[in-house]
XYZ file of C-alpha atoms in Angstrom:
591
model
C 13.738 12.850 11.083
C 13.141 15.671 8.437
C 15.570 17.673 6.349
C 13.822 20.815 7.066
C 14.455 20.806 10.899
C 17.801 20.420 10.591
C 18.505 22.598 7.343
C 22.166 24.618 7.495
C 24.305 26.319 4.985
C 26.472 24.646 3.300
C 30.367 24.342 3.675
C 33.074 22.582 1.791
C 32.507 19.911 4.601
C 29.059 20.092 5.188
C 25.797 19.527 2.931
C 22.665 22.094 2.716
C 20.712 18.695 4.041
C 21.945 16.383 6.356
C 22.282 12.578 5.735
C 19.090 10.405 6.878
C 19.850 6.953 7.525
C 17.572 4.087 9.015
C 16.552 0.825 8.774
C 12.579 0.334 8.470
C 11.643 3.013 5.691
C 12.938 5.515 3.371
C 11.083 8.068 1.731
C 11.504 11.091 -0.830
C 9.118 13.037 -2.135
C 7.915 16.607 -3.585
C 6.276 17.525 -0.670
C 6.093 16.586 3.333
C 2.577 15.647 3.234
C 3.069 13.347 0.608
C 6.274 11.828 2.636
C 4.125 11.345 5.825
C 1.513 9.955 3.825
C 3.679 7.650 2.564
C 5.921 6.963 6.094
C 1.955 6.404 7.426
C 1.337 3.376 4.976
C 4.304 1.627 5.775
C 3.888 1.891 9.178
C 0.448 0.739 9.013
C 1.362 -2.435 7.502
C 1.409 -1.566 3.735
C 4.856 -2.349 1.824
C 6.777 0.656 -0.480
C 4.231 -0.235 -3.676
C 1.085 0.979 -1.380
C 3.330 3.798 0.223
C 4.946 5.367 -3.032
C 1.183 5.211 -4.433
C -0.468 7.121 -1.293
C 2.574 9.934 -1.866
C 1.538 10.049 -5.500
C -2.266 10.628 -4.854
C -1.392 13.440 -2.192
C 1.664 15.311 -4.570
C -1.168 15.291 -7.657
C -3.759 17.196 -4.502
C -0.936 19.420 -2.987
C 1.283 20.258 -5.849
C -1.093 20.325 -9.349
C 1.311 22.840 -11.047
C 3.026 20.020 -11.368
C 1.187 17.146 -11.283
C -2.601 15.841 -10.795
C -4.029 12.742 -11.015
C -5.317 13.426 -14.922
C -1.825 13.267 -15.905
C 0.922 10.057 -16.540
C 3.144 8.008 -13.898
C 6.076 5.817 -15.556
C 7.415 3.765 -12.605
C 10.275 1.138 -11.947
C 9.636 -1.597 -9.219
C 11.669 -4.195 -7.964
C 10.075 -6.772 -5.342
C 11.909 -8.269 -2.340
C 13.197 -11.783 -3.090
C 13.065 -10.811 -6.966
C 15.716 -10.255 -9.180
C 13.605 -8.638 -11.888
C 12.600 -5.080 -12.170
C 9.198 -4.219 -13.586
C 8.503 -0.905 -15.552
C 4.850 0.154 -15.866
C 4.254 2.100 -18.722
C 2.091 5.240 -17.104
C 2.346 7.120 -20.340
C -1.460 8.248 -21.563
C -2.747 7.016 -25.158
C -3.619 9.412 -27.791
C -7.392 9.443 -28.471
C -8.727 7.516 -31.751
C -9.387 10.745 -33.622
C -6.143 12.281 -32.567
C -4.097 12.262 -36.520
C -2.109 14.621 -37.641
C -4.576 15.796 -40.444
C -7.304 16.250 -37.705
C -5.031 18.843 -36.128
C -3.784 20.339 -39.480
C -7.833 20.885 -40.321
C -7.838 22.668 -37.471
C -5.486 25.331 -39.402
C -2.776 23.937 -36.625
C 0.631 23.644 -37.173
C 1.445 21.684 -33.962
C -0.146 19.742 -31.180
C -1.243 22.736 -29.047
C 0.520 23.304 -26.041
C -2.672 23.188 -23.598
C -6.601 22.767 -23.743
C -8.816 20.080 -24.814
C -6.806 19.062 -27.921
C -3.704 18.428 -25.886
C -5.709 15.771 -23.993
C -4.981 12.112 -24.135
C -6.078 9.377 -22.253
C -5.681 10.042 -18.140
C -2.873 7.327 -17.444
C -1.417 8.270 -14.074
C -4.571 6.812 -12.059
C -4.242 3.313 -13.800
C -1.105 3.166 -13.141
C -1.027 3.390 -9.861
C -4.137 0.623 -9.198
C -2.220 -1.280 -11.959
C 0.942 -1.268 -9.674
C -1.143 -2.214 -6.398
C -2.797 -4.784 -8.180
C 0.737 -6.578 -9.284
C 2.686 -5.612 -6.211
C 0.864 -3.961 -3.340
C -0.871 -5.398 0.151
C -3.365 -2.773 0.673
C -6.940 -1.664 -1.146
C -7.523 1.291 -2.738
C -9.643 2.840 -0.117
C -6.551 2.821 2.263
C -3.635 4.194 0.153
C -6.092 7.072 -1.063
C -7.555 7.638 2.575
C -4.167 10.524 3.204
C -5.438 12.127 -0.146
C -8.947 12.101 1.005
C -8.400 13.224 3.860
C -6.654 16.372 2.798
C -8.691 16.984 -0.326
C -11.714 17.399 2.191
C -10.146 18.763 5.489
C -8.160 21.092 3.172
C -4.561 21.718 3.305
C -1.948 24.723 3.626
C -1.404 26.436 -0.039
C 2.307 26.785 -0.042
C 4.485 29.147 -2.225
C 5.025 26.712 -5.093
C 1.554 26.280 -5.949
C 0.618 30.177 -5.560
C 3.963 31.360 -7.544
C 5.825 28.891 -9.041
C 6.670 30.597 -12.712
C 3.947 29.804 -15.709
C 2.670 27.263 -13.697
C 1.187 28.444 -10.126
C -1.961 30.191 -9.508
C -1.060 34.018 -9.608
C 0.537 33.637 -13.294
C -2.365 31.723 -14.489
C -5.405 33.564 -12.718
C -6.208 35.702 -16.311
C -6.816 32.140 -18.138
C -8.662 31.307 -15.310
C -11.078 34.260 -14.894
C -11.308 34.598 -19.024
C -11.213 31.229 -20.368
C -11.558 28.157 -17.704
C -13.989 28.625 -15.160
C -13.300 25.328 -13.513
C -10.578 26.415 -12.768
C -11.252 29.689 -11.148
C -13.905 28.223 -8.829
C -11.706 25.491 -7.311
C -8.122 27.847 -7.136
C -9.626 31.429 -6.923
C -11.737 31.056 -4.205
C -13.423 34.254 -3.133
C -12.662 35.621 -6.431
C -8.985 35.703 -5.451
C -5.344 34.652 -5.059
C -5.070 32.268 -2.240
C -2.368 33.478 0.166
C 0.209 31.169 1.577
C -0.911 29.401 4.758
C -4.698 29.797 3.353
C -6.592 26.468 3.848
C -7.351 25.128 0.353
C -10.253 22.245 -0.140
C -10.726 20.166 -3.120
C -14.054 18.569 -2.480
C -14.365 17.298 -6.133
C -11.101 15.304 -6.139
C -12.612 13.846 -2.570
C -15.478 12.973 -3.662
C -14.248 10.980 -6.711
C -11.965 8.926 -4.439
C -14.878 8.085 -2.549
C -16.821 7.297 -5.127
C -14.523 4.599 -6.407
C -13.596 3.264 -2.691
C -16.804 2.693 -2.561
C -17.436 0.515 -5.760
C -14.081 -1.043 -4.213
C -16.047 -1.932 -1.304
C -19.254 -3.695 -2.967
C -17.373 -5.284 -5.060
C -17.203 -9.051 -3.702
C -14.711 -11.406 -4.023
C -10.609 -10.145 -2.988
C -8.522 -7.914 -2.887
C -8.243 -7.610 -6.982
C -11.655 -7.556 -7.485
C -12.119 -4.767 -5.526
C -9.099 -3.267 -7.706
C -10.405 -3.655 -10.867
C -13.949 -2.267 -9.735
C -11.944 0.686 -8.821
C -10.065 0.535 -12.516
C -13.647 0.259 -14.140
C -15.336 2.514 -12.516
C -12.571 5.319 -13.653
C -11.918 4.156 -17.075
C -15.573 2.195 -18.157
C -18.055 3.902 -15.258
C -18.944 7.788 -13.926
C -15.812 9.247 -14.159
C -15.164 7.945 -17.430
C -18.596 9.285 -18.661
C -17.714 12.834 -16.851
C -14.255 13.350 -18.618
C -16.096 11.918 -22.168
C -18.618 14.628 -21.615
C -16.179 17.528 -20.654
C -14.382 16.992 -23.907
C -16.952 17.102 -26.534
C -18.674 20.052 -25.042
C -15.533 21.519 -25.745
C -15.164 19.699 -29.272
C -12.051 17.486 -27.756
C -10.794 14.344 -29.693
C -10.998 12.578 -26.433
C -13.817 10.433 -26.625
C -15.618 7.754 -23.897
C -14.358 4.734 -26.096
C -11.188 5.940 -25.447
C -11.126 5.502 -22.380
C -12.747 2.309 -21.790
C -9.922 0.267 -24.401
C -7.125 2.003 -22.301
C -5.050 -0.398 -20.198
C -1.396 -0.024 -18.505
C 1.058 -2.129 -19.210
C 3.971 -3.601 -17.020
C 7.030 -3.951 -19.166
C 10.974 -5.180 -19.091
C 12.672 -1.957 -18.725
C 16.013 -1.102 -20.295
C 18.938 -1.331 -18.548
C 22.802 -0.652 -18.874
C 25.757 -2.062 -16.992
C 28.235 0.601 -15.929
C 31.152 -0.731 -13.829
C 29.626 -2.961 -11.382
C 26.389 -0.792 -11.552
C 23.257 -1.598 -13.702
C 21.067 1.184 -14.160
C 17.460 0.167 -15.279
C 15.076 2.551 -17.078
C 11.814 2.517 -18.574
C 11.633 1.820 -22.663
C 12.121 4.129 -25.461
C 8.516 5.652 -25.135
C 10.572 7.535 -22.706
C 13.995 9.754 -22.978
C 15.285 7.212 -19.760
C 17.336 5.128 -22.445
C 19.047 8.945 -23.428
C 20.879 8.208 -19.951
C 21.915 4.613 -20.725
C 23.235 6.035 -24.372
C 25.324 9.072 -22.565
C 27.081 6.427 -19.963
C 27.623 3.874 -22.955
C 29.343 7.358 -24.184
C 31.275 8.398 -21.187
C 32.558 5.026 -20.083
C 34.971 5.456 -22.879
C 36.780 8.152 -21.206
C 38.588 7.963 -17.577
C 35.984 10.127 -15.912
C 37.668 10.237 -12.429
C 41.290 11.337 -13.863
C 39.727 14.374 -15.413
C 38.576 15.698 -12.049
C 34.886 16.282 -10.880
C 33.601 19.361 -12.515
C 36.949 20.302 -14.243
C 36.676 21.894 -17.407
C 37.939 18.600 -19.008
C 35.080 16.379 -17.218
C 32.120 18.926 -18.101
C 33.549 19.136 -21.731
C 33.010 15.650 -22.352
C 30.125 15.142 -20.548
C 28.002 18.031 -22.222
C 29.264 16.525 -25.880
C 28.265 13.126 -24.356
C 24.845 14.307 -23.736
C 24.355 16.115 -27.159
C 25.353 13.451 -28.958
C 22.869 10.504 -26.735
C 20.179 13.317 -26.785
C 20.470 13.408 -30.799
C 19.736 9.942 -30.864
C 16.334 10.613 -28.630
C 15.300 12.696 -31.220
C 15.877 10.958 -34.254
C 14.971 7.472 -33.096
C 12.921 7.507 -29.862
C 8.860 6.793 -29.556
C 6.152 4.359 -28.763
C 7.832 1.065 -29.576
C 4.211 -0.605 -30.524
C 4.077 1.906 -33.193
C 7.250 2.222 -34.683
C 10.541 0.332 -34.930
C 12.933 1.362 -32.812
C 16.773 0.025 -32.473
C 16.840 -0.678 -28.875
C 19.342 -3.087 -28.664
C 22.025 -1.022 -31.183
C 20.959 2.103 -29.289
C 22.481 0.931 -26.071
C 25.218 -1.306 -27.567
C 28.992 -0.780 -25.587
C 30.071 -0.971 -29.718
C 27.837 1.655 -30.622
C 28.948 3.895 -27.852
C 32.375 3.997 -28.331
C 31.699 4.939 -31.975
C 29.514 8.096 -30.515
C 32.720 8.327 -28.166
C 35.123 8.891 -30.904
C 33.104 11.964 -32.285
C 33.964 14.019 -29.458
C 36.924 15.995 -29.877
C 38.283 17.106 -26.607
C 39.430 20.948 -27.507
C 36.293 21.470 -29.004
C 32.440 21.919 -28.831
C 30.516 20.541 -31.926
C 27.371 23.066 -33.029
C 25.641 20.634 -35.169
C 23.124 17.729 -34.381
C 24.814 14.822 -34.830
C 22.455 11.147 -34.389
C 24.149 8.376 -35.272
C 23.348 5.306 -37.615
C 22.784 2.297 -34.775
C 20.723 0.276 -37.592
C 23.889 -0.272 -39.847
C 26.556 0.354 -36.709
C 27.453 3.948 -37.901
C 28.953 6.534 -35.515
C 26.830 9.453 -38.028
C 23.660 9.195 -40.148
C 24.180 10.680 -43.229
C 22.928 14.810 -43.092
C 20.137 13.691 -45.555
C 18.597 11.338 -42.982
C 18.311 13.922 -40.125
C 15.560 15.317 -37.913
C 15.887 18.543 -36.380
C 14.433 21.563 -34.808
C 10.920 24.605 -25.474
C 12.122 25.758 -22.707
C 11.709 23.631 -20.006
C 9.780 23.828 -16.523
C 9.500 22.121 -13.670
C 6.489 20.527 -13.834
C 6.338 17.570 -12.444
C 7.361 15.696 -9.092
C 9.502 12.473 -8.225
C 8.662 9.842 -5.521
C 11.064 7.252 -3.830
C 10.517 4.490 -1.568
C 12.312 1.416 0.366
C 10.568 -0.442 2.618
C 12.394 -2.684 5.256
C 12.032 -5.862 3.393
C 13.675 -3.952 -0.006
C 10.935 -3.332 -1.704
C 11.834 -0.155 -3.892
C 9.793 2.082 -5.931
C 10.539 4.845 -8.355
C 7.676 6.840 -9.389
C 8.021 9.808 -11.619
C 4.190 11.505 -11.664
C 3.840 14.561 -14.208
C 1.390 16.160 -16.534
C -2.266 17.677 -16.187
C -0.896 20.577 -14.379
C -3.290 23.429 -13.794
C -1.456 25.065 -16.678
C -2.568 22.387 -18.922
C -6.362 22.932 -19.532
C -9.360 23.699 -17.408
C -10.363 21.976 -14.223
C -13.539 19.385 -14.992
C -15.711 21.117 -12.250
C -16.993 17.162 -11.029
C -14.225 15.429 -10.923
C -11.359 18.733 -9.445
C -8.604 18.030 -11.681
C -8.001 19.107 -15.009
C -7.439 16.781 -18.365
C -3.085 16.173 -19.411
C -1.608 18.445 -22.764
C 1.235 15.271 -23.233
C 0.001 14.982 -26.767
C 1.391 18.405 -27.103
C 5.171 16.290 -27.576
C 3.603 14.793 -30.785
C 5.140 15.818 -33.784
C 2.461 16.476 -37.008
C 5.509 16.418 -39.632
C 7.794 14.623 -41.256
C 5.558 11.724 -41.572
C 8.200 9.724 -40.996
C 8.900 10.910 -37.574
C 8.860 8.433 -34.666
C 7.190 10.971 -32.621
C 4.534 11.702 -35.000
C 0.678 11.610 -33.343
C -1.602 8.666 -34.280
C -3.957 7.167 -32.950
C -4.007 5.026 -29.573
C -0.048 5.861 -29.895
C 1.411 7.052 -26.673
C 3.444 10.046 -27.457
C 7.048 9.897 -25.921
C 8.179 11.451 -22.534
C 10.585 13.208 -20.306
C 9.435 11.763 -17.128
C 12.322 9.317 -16.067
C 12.383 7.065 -13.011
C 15.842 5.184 -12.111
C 16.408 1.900 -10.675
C 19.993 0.587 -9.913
C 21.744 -2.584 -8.681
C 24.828 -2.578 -7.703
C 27.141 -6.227 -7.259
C 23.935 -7.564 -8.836
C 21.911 -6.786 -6.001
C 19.356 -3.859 -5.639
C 20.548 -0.612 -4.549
C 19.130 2.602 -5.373
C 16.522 4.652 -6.652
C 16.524 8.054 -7.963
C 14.638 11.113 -9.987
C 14.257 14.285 -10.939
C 11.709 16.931 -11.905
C 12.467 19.007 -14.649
C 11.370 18.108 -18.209
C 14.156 17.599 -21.190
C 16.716 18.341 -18.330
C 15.773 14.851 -16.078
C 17.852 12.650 -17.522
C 20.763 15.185 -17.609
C 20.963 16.026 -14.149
C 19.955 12.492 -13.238
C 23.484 11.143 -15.050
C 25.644 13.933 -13.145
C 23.477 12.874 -9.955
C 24.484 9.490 -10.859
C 28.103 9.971 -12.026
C 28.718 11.863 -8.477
C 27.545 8.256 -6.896
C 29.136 5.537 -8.840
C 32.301 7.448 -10.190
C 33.396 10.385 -7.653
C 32.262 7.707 -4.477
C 29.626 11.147 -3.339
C 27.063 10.385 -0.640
C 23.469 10.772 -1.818
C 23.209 13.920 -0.506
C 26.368 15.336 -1.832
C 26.075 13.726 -5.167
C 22.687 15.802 -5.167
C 23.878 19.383 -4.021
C 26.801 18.847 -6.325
C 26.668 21.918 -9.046
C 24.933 20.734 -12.198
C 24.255 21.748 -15.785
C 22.140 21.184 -18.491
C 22.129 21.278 -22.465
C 19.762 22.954 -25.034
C 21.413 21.771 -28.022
C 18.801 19.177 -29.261
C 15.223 19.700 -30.377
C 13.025 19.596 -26.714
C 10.406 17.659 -26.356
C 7.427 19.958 -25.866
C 6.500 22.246 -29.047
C 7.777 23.999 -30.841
C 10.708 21.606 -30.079
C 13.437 24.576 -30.435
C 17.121 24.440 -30.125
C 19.882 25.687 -29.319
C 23.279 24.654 -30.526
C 26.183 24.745 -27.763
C 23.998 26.317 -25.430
C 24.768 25.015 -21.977
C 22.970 26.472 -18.753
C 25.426 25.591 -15.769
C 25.328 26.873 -11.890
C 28.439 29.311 -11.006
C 29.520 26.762 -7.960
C 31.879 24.534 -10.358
C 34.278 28.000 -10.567
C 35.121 30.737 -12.837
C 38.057 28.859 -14.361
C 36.189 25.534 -15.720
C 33.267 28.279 -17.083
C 36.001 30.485 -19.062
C 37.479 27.591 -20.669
C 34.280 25.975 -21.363
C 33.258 29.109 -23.422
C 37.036 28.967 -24.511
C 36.102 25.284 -26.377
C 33.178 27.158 -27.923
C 29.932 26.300 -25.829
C 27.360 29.005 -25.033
C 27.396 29.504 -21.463
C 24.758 30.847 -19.485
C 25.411 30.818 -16.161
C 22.745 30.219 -14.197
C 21.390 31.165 -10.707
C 22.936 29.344 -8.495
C 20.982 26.415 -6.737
C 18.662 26.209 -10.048
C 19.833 22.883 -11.953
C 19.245 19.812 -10.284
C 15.432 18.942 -7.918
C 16.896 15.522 -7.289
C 15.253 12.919 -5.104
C 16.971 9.462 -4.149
C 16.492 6.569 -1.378
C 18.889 3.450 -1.384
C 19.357 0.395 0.313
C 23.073 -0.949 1.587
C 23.255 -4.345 -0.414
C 25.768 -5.257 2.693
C 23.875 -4.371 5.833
C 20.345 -3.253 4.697
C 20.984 0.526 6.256
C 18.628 2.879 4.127
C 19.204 6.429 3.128
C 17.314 9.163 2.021
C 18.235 12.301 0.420
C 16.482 15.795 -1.193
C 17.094 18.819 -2.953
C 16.880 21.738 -1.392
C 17.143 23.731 -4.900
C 13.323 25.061 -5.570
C 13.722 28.390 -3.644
C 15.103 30.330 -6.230
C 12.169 29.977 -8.624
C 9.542 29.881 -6.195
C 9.652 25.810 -6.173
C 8.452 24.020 -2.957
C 11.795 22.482 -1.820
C 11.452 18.799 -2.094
C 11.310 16.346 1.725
C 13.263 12.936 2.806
C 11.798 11.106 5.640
C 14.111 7.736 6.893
C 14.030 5.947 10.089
């Protein structure tokens, strides 16, 4: 069944969505067609590896404002009849020529926030084949055939890609017309502003599928052969040589020997025990850990005798998150560049040291990281780094298959904000690099070459009793990992179904540095949806955060499928937030 045809208002006893339960597949995603694409794999034989990839190829088609296949894909997988959970690291590699003096000679003063410059290594595609390769049934040519299909049929433009703010078609059809004409002749077709319900072809995008299902097909040998003719043929062959061209005719640092040394790794995520509940993430080339740190936080305080949403429970919870988020900035990156403390980072000791800062009549304005390295709740004010608003830009896919095969895949990046569209290939080049830092030099985040800059695009994985359980994500840039942790709070602590813990009112914080440049801040500022109740807000602003109150059904874009460890019933749930700011609202599919 789908949310959509049986959507309601909610009621203090009744969710916007209703619950979707079954027992062969569950599926979340962005968009329907991605869900059926997926729901089509599985029931064609494929498990949720192949299924969560087919979803991914059709979001980065049917929603690139906010993602395409030139972007990144961080994903957590966990295997039926395995107790481990893999992470591969989807995160795109800055280019060879990519320092921060090459920038600076520029005259730049950061990473620019889009075009050619921004552009690292496309990591989102080798993901994906990565992950089939390792843990998928099916070949390449079959999980891409929904994407194909629909790139050359054409599919219905929807309201999120036309007007979703900064990042849909009508606010970007200037920089289309006047600077990227790639662009304008794949999304202004006729000259125009497609209308919603307009049938929208992306011939390009089918033809390069094709291209490499083909090489897939005269490849020889098995299944992996075929796979990493597919891998080649993107990264070493034509569409390698296409992107390499695109950016030096536009004097790029992206170059074609960039691409041909790039290669995804499959990591040992992070994880976190919290009650009977471990919560995996992917490393700290990611803000994921930022969750672990705010729960190794919050399990110091008695979270369900404070009362969901009271005044007391959002109090600590916003301080929890300022002071985990601190730590992101001052310690997080690309762990094969610099030295990171992990293990002190998520330590229970080191948490209830962060614990102890937080005084509970009182919000704290300054940016406070702590000193894991020497077991310090503070790092001396010498030591300290420092200081944009966020969008939602990017989309979140779930899957369980019957045997309990889980994925969580977290595609973002190389929206059609990000740079121009390379005419042969119909998608446009990723602007991560524009997270990099070009000062202090002693920055973890600062660009270098092949480093991968750090992300906001954070995929969950939990077990619960030591036996898989749930997955879960979020859209949403520096505030992912926030709402995540309330999503996941509303779960584990307040005993919330998925779909309530998901239309539950949530909040975010602005109080650290964010990731994208110029990396502002904005002590005590807390954003927060009016649903939790006029009294908690006034006594919020009492304990001296900045409240703005936002509109209502804004804060969350949650996705989440789990799996009964008892009786192997699956569940689904969405977000129907997305409305409000012109969002497509996001689609479950179990049965």
């Amino acid at each position: 069944m789908s949310t959509r045809a049986f959507r309601t208002e909610p009621t203090d006893g009744r969710t916007f969505y209703p619950r979707l339960r079954g027992t062969r597949g569950a599926v979340a995603c962005e968009h329907y067609l991605a869900a059926a694409a997926a729901a089509d794999i599985l029931k064609g034989g494929g498990n949720a590896v192949d299924a969560a990839v087919a979803a991914v190829l059709v979001e980065g088609l049917v929603n690139p404002q906010m993602h395409t296949i030139g972007g990144e894909c961080p994903m957590l997988i966990r295997m039926a009849g395995d107790s481990r959970v893999h992470a591969v690291n989807g995160n795109m590699a800055a280019p060879e020529r990519a320092t921060a003096q090459a920038y600076r000679e520029r005259g730049l003063s950061d990473v620019p926030d889009r075009g050619i410059l921004a552009a690292g290594v496309p990591a989102a595609f080798g993901a994906l084949v990565t992950a089939l390769m390792r843990f998928g049934r099916l070949p390449f040519a079959a999980v891409a055939g929904p994407a194909i299909a629909l790139a050359r049929d054409g599919f219905a433009v929807h309201c999120g890609l036309i007007g979703q703010a900064g990042f849909g078609i009508r606010d970007l059809q200037e920089t289309f017309r006047s600077e990227w004409p790639g662009s304008a002749a794949l999304y202004l077709p006729d000259g125009r502003v497609p209308r919603e319900g307009d049938l929208f072809r992306n011939p390009a995008l089918a033809a390069m599928f094709d291209h490499l299902a083909t090489l897939e097909r005269k490849a020889g040998g098995g299944r992996a052969d075929g796979l990493q003719a597919v891998l080649d043929g993107f990264y070493r062959g034509d569409v390698a040589a296409e992107i390499a061209a695109f950016s030096e005719a536009r004097e790029g640092f992206l170059a074609r020997g960039d691409l041909a040394r790039f290669e995804t790794h499959v990591e040992d995520p992070v994880s976190l025990d919290f009650g009977d509940v471990t919560l995996f993430k992917c490393g700290f080339w990611n803000q994921g850990p930022a969750l672990l740190q705010t729960l190794a936080i919050l399990e110091n305080h008695d979270l369900a005798a404070l009362g969901h949403n009271s005044a007391d429970y959002l109090h600590v919870l916003i301080e929890a998150l300022k002071l985990a988020f601190a730590d992101r900035e001052q310690f997080y990156g690309d762990p094969r560049h610099v030295d990171v403390p992990a293990e002190a980072l998520l330590s229970k000791e080191y948490g209830a040291l962060r614990a102890a800062l937080i005084d509970p009549n009182r919000a704290d304005a300054s940016l406070r990281p702590g000193d894991p390295r020497r077991m310090g709740a503070l790092l001396p004010a010498a030591d300290r780094l420092g200081g944009k608003a966020w969008g939602p830009g990017t989309v979140h896919v779930d899957v369980i298959d019957a045997e309990g095969n889980m994925v969580a895949a977290t595609p973002s990046g190389a929206w059609i904000k990000s740079a121009e569209v390379v005419p042969t290939l119909g998608f446009p080049l990723g602007n991560r690099l524009m997270t990099f830092y070009l000062d202090p030099p002693h920055h973890p985040n600062l660009v270098a070459p092949f480093k991968r800059p750090r992300t906001t695009i954070s995929p969950s994985l939990a077990f619960k009793g030591g036996r898989p359980w749930m997955v879960f994500g979020s859209m949403g840039g520096d505030q992912q990992d926030q709402w995540q942790v309330q999503f996941f709070l509303n779960r584990v602590v307040f005993g919330m179904t998925i779909q309530e813990a998901i239309e539950a009112p949530k909040l975010s914080s602005e109080h650290f540095p964010g990731f994208f440049a110029p990396h502002d801040h904005f002590p005590n500022r807390v954003r927060i949806e009016p649903r939790v109740g006029e009294a908690a807000l006034r006594e919020l602003s009492r304990r001296g955060h900045d409240v703005e109150v936002a509109i209502d059904w804004t804060e969350g874009y949650l996705l989440a499928a789990e799996r009964d460890p008892e009786t192997g019933m699956l569940e689904a749930g969405c977000d129907p937030r997305g409305t409000k700011a012109e969002v497509f609202p996001a689609f479950a599919l179990c049965w």
